[in-house]
mmCIF file of C-alpha atoms and ligand atoms in Angstrom:
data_model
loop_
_atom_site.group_PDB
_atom_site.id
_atom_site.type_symbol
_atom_site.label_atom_id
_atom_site.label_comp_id
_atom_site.label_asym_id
_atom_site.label_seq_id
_atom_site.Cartn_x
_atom_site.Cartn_y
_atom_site.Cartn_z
ATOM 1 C CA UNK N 1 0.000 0.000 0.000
ATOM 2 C CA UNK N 2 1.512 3.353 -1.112
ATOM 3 C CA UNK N 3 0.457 6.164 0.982
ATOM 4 C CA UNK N 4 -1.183 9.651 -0.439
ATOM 5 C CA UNK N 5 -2.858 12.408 1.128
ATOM 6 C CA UNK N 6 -6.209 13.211 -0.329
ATOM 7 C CA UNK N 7 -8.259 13.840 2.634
ATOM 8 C CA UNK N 8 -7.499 16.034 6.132
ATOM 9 C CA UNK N 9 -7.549 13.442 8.407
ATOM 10 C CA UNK N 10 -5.240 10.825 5.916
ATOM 11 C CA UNK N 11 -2.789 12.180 8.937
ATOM 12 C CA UNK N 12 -3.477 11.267 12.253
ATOM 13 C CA UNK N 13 -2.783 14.508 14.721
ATOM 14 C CA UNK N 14 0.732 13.171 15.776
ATOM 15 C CA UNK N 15 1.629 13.054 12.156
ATOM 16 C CA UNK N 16 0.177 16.455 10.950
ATOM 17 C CA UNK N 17 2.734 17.668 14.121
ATOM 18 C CA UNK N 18 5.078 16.107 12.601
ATOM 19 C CA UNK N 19 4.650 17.365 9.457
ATOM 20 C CA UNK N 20 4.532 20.650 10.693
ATOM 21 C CA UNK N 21 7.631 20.590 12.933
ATOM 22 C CA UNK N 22 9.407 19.670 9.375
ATOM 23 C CA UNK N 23 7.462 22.766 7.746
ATOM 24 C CA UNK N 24 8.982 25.035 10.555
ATOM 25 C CA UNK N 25 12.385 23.661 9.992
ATOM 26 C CA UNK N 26 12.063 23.972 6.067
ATOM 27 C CA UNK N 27 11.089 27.664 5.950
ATOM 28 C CA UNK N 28 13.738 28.441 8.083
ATOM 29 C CA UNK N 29 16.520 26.166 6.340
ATOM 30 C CA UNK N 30 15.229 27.455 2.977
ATOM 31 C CA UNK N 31 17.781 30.270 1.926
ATOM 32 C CA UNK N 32 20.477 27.027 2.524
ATOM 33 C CA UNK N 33 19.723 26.043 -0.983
ATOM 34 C CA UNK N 34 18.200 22.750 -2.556
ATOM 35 C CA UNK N 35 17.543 19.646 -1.472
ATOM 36 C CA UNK N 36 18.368 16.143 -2.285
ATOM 37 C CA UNK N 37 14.818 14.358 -0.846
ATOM 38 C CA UNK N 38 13.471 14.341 -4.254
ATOM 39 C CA UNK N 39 16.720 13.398 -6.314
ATOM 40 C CA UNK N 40 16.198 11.788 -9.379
ATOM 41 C CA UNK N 41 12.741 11.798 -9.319
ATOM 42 C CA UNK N 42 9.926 13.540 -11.710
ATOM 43 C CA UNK N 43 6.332 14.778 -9.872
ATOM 44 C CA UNK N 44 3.302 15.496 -11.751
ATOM 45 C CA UNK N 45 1.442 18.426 -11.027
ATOM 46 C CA UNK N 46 -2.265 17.987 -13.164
ATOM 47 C CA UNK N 47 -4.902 20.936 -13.223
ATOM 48 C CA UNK N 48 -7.894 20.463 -13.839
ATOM 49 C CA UNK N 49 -9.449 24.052 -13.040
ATOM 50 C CA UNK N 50 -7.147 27.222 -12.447
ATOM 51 C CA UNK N 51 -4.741 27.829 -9.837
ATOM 52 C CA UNK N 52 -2.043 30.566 -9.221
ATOM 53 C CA UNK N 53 -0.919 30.045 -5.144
ATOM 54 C CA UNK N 54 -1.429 26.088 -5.892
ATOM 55 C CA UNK N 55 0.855 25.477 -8.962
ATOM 56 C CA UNK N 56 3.148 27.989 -8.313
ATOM 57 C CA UNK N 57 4.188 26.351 -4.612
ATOM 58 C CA UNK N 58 4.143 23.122 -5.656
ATOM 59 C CA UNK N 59 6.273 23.732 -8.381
ATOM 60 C CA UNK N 60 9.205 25.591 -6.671
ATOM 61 C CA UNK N 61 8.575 23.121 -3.241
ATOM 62 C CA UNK N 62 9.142 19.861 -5.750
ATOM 63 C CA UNK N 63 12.688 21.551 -6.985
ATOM 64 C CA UNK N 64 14.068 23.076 -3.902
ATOM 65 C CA UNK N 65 13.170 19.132 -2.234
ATOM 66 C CA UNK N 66 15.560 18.104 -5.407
ATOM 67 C CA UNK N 67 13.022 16.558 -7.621
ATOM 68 C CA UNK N 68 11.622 17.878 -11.222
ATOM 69 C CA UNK N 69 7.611 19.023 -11.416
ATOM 70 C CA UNK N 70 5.962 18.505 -14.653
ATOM 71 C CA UNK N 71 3.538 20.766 -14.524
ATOM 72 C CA UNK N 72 -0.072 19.149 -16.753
ATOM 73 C CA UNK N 73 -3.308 20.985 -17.891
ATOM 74 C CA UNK N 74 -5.390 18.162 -17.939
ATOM 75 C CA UNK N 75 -7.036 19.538 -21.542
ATOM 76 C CA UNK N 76 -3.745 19.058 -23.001
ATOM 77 C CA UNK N 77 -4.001 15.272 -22.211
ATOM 78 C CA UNK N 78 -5.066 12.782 -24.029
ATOM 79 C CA UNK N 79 -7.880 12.470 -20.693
ATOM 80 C CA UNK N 80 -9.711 15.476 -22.214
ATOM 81 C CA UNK N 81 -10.148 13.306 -25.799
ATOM 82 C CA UNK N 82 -11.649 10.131 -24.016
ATOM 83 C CA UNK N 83 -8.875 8.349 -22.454
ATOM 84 C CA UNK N 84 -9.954 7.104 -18.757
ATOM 85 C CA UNK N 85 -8.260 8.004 -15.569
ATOM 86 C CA UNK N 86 -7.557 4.809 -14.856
ATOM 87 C CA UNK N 87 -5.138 4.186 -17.766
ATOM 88 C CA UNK N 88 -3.649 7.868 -17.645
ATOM 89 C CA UNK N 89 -2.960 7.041 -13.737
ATOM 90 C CA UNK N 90 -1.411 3.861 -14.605
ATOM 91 C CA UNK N 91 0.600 5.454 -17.424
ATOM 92 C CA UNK N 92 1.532 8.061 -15.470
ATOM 93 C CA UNK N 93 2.736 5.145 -12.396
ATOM 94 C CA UNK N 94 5.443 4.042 -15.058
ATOM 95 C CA UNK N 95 7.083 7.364 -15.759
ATOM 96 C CA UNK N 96 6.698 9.059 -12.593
ATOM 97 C CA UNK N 97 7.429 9.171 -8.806
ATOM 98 C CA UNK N 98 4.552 11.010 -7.251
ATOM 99 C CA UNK N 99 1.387 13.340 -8.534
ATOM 100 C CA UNK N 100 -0.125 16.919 -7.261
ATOM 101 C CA UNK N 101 -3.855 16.807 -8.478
ATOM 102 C CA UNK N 102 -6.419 19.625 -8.758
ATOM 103 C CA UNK N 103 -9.642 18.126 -9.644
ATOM 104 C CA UNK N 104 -13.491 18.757 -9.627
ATOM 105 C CA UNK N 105 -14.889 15.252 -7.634
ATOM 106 C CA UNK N 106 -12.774 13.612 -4.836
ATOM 107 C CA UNK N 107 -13.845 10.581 -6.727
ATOM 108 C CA UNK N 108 -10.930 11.433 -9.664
ATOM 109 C CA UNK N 109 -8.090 11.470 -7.225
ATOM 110 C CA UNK N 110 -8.712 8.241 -5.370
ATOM 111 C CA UNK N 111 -8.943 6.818 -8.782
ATOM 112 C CA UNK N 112 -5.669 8.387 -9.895
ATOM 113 C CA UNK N 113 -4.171 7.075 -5.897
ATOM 114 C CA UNK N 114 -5.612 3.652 -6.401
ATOM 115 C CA UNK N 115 -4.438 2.880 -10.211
ATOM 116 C CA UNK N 116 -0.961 4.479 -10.219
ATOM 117 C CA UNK N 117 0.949 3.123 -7.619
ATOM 118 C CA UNK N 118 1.683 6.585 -6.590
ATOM 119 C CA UNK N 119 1.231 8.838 -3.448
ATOM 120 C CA UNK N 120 -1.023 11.348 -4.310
ATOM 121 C CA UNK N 121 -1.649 14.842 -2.954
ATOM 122 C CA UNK N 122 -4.857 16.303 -3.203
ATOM 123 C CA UNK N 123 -4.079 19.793 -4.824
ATOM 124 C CA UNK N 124 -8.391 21.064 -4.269
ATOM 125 C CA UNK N 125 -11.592 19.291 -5.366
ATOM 126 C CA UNK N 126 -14.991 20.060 -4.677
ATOM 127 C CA UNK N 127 -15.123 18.170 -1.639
ATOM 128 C CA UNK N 128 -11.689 18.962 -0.247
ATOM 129 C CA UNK N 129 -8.849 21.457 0.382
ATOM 130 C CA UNK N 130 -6.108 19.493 2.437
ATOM 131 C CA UNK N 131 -3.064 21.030 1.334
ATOM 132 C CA UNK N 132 -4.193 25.123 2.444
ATOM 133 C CA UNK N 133 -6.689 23.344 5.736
ATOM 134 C CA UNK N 134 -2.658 22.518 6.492
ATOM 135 C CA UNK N 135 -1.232 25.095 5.967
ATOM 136 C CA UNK N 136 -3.666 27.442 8.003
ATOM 137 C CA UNK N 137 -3.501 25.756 10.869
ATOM 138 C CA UNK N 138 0.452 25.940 10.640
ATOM 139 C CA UNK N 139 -0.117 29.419 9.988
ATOM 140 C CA UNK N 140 -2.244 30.039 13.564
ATOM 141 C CA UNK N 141 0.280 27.589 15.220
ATOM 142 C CA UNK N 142 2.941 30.253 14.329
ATOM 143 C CA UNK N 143 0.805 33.230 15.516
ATOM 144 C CA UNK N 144 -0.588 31.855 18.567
ATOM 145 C CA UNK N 145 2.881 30.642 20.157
ATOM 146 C CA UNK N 146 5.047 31.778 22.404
ATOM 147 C CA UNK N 147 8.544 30.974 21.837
ATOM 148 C CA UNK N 148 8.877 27.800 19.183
ATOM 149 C CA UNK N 149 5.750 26.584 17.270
ATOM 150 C CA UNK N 150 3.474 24.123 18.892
ATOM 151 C CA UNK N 151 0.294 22.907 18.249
ATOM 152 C CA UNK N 152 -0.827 23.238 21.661
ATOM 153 C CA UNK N 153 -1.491 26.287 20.772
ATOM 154 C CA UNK N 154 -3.619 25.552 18.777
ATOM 155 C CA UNK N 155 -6.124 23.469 21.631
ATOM 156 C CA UNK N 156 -9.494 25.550 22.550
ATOM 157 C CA UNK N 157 -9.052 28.823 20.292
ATOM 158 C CA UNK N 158 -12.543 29.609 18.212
ATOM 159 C CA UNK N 159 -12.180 29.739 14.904
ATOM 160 C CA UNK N 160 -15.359 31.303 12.355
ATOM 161 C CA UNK N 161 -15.268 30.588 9.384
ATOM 162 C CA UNK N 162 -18.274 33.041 7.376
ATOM 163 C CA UNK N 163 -19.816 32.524 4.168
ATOM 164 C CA UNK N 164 -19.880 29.294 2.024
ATOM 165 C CA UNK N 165 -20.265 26.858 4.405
ATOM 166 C CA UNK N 166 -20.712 23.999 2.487
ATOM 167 C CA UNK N 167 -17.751 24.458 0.229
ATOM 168 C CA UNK N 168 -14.122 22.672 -0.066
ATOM 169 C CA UNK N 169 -12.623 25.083 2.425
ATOM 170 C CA UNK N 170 -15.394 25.219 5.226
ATOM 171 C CA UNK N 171 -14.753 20.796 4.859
ATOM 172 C CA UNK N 172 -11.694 21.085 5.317
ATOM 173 C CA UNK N 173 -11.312 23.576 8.124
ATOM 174 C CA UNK N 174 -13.606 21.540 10.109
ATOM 175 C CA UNK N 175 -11.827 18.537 9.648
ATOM 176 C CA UNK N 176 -7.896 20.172 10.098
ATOM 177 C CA UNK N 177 -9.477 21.859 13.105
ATOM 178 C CA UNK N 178 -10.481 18.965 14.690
ATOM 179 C CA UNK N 179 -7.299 17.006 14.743
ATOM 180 C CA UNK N 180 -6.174 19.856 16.897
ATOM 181 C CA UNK N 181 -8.881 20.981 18.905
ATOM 182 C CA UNK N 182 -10.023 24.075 17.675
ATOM 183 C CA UNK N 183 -13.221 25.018 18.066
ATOM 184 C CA UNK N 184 -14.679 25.695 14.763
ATOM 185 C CA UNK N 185 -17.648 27.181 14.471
ATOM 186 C CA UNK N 186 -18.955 27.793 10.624
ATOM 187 C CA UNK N 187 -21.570 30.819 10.105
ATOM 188 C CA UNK N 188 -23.703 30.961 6.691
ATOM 189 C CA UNK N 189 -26.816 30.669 5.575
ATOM 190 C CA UNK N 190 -29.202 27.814 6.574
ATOM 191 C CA UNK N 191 -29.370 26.347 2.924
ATOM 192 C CA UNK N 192 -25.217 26.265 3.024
ATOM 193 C CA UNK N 193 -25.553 23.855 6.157
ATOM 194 C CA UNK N 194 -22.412 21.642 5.787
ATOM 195 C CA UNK N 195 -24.312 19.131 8.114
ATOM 196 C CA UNK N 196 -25.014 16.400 5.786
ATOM 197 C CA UNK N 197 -21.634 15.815 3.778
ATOM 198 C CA UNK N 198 -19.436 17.199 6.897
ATOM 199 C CA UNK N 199 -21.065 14.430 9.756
ATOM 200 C CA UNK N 200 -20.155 11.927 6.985
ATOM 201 C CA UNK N 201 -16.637 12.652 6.446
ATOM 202 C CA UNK N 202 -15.988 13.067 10.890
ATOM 203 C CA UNK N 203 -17.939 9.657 10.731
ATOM 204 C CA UNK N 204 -15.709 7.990 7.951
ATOM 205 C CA UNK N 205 -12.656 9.291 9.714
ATOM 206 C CA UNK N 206 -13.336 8.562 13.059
ATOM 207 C CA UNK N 207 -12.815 11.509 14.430
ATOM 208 C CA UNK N 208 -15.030 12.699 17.489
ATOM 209 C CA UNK N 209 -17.394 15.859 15.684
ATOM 210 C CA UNK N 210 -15.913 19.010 16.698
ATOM 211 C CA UNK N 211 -17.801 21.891 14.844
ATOM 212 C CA UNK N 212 -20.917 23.256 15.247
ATOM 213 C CA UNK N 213 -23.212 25.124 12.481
ATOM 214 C CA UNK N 214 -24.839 28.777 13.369
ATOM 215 C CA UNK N 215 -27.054 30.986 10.811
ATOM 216 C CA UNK N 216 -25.965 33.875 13.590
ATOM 217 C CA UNK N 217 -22.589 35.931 12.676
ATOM 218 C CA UNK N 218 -22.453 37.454 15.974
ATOM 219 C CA UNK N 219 -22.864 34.529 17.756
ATOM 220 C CA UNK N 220 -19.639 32.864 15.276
ATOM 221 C CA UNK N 221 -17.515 35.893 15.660
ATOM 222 C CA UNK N 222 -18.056 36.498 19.507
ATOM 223 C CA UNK N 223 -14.260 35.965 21.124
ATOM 224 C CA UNK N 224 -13.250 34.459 17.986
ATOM 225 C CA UNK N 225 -9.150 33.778 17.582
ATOM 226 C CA UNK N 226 -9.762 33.367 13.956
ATOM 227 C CA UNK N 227 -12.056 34.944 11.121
ATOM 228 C CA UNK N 228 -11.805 33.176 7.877
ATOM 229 C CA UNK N 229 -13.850 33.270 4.955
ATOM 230 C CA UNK N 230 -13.317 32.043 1.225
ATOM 231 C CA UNK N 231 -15.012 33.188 -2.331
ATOM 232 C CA UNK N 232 -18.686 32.400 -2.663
ATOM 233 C CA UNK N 233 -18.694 31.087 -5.789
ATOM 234 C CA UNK N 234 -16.150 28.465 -5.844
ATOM 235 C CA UNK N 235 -14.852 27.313 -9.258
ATOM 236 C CA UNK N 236 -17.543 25.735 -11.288
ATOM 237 C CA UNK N 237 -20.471 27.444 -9.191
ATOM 238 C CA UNK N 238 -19.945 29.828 -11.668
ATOM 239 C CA UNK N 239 -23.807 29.230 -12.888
ATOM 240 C CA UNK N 240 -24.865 29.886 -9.207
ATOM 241 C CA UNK N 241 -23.335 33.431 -9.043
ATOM 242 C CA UNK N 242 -26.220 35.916 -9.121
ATOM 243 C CA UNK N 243 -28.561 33.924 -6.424
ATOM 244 C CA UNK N 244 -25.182 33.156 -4.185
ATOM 245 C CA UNK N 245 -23.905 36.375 -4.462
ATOM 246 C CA UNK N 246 -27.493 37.516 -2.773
ATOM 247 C CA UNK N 247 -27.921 34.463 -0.347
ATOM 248 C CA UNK N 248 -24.808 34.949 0.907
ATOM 249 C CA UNK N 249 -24.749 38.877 1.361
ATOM 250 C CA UNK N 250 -25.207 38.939 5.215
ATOM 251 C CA UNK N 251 -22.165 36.608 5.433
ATOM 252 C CA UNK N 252 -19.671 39.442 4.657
ATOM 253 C CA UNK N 253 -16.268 39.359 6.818
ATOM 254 C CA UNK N 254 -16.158 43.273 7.720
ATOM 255 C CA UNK N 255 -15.075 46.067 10.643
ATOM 256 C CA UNK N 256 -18.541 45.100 12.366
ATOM 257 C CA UNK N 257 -17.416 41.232 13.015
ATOM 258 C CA UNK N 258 -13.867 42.385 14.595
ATOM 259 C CA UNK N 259 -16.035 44.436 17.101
ATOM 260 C CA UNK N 260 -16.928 41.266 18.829
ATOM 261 C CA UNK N 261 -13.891 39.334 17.863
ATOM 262 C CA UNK N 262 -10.780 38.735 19.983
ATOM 263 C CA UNK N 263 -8.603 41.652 20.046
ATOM 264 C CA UNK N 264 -5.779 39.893 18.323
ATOM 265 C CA UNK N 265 -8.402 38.279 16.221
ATOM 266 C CA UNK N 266 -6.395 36.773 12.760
ATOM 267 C CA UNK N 267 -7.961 37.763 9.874
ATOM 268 C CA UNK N 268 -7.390 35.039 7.399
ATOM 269 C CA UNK N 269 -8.734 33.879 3.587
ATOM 270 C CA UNK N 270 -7.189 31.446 1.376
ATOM 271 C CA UNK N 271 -7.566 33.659 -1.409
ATOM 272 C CA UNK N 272 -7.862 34.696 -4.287
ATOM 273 C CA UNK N 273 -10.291 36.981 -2.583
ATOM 274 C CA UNK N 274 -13.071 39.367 -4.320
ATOM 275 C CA UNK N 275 -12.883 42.355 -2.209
ATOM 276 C CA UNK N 276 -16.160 44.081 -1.477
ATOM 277 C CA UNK N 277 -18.017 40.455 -1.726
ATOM 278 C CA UNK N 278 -16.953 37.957 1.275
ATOM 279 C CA UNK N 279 -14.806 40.368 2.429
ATOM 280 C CA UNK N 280 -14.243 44.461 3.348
ATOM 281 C CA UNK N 281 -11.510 46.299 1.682
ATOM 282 C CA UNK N 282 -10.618 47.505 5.203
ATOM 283 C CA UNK N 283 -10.256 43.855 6.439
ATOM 284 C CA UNK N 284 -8.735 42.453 3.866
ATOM 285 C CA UNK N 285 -5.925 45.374 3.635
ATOM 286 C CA UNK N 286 -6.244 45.796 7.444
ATOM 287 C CA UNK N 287 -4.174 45.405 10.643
ATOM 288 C CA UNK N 288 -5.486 41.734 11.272
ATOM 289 C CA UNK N 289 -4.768 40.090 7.729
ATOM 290 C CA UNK N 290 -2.281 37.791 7.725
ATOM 291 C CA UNK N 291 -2.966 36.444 4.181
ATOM 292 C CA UNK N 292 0.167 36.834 3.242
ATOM 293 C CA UNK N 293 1.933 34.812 5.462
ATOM 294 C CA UNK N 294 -0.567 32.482 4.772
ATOM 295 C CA UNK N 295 -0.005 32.291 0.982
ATOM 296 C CA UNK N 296 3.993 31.887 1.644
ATOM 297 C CA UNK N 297 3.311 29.149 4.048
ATOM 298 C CA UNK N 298 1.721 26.916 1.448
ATOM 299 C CA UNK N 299 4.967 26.450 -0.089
ATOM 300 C CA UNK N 300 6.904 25.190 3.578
ATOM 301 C CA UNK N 301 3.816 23.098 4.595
ATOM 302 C CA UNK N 302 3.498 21.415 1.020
ATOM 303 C CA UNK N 303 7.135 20.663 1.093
ATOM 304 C CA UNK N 304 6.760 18.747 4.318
ATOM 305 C CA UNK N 305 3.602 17.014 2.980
ATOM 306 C CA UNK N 306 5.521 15.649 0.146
ATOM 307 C CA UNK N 307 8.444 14.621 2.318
ATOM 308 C CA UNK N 308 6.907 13.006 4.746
ATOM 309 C CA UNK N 309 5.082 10.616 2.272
ATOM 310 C CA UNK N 310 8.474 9.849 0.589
ATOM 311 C CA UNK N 311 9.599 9.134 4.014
ATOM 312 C CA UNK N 312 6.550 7.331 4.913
ATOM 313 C CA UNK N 313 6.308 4.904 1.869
ATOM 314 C CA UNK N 314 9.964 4.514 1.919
ATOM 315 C CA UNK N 315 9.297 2.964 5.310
ATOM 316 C CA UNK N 316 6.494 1.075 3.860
ATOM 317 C CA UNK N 317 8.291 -0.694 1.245
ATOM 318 C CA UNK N 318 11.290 -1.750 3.596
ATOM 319 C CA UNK N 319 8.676 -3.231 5.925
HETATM 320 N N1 CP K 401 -5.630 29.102 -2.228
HETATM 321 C C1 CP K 401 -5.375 28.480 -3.391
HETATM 322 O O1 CP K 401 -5.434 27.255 -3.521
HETATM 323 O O2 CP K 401 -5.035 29.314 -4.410
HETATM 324 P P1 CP K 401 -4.940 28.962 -5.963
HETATM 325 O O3 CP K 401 -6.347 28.647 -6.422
HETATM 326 O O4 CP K 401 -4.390 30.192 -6.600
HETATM 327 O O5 CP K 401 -4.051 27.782 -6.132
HETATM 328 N N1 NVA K 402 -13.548 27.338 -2.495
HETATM 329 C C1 NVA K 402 -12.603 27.850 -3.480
HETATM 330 C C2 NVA K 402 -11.203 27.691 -2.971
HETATM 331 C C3 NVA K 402 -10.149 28.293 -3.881
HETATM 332 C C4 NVA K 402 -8.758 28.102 -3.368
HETATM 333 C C5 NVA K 402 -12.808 27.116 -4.796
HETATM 334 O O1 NVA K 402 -12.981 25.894 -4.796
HETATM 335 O O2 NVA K 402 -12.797 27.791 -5.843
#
């Protein structure tokens, strides 16, 4: 069995740590130069829908590990005239050492994980968002501490997440959130309740529900840590726009949430963001936005992810 990471919770808590702890030492080892984890070996990085943070981390993270990223629109593959993924992931198994995939159903990447022979990272699908769920809570880790990073630091601090709360991001959250006690507490509109598909995915991974849904943003931002909201209209929703765009209007992330907020409350978004729709100007641009840290971090956290699977399934196959 090869091992991939297509879901939050395909690490249990004392391996996310440890994936973290090798984040923290990667970002600040990173000006040493290159790596050799990845020598002489070739990653594919397939997109199906857009990406700028996404491609553009995994690409420089595979070469400074030491390994080569091939970077794949899936239109230019044969995929997009009829081939299945089944044959393109077993293709790809012979010429390859690893994949990054950006895809619309989780369905397509645990096809491309199960024909391959590959670990495979989840890069964003519809259902999930593993890679930046990681890389926020690395992010809060390194606010909230005092002295080195821990993820103690993480235990009991309220996190609202505002808007689409049935998308990738507000999944994912939920799910990173609850390996490490946070309190999560998602805010939107009652016909974005992430009950049904959320409960499913805590009950699939075991993991003790740790969330709770409220239609009431003053109630979600009340002594939050953490304010986080994402785009409401995800890529392909793009059909939805007009009706979300109104649904979701009293879901905005602005000056009057941070009233009620923790002092220190983080703003954070995973971005790209639409100013003046989820989000203020004055938040986005203001004194509590650390999306910018965030958006470095993807590339330290990502590195670690890929790492530690190497390391992992290295272990694996000696065993
Ligand atoms: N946050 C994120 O995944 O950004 P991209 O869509 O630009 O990759
Ligand atoms: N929910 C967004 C996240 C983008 C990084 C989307 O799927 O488009």
């Amino acid at each position: 069995m090869v091992r991939s990471f297509l879901k939050d919770t395909d690490f249990t808590t004392a391996e996310a740590t440890e994936v973290f702890s090798l984040a923290h030492r990667y970002k600040k080892l990173r000006s040493a130069g290159r790596l050799d984890v990845l020598q002489g070996q070739s990653w594919g990085l397939i997109f199906f829908k857009k990406s700028t943070r996404t491609r553009l981390s995994f690409e420089a993270g595979v070469y400074e590990l030491g390994g080569h990223p091939m970077v794949m629109n899936a239109n230019d593959l044969q995929l997009s005239r009829g081939e299945t993924v089944e044959d393109t992931a077993r293709i790809m198994g012979r010429f390859l050492h690893g994949l990054v995939i950006r895809t619309f159903e989780q369905e397509i990447v645990e096809k491309f994980a199960e024909n391959s022979g590959l670990p495979v990272i989840n890069a964003l699908t519809d259902l999930l968002h593993p890679c930046q769920s990681y890389t926020d809570m690395f992010t809060m880790m390194e606010f909230f501490s005092t002295g080195e990073p821990n993820v103690e630091s993480l235990k009991g601090k309220k996190f609202a997440f505002f808007g689409d709360t049935a998308c990738n991001m507000a999944y994912s959250l939920a799910l990173a959130g609850g390996l490490f006690g946070v309190e999560t507490v998602l805010c939107g509109p009652k016909e974005f309740a992430p009950e049904p598909v959320l409960d499913k995915l805590y009950k699939d991974a075991k993991l003790p529900k740790n969330y709770r849904f409220t239609t009431d943003p003053e109630d979600a931002a009340k002594g939050a840590n953490v304010i986080y909201t994402d785009v409401w209209v995800s890529m392909g929703k793009e059909e939805e726009k007009a009706e979300r765009l109104n649904t979701l209007a009293p879901y905005q992330v602005n000056e009057k949430l941070f009233k009620v907020a923790d002092k220190n409350a983080l703003f954070m978004h995973c971005l790209p963001a639409h100013s003046g729709e989820e989000v203020s100007e004055g938040v986005l641009r203001g004194k509590h936005s650390v999306i910018f840290d965030q958006a470095e971090n993807r590339l330290h956290v990502q590195k670690a992810i890929v790492s530690y699977l190497v390391q992992k399934n290295r272990e694996l196959a000696r065993a």
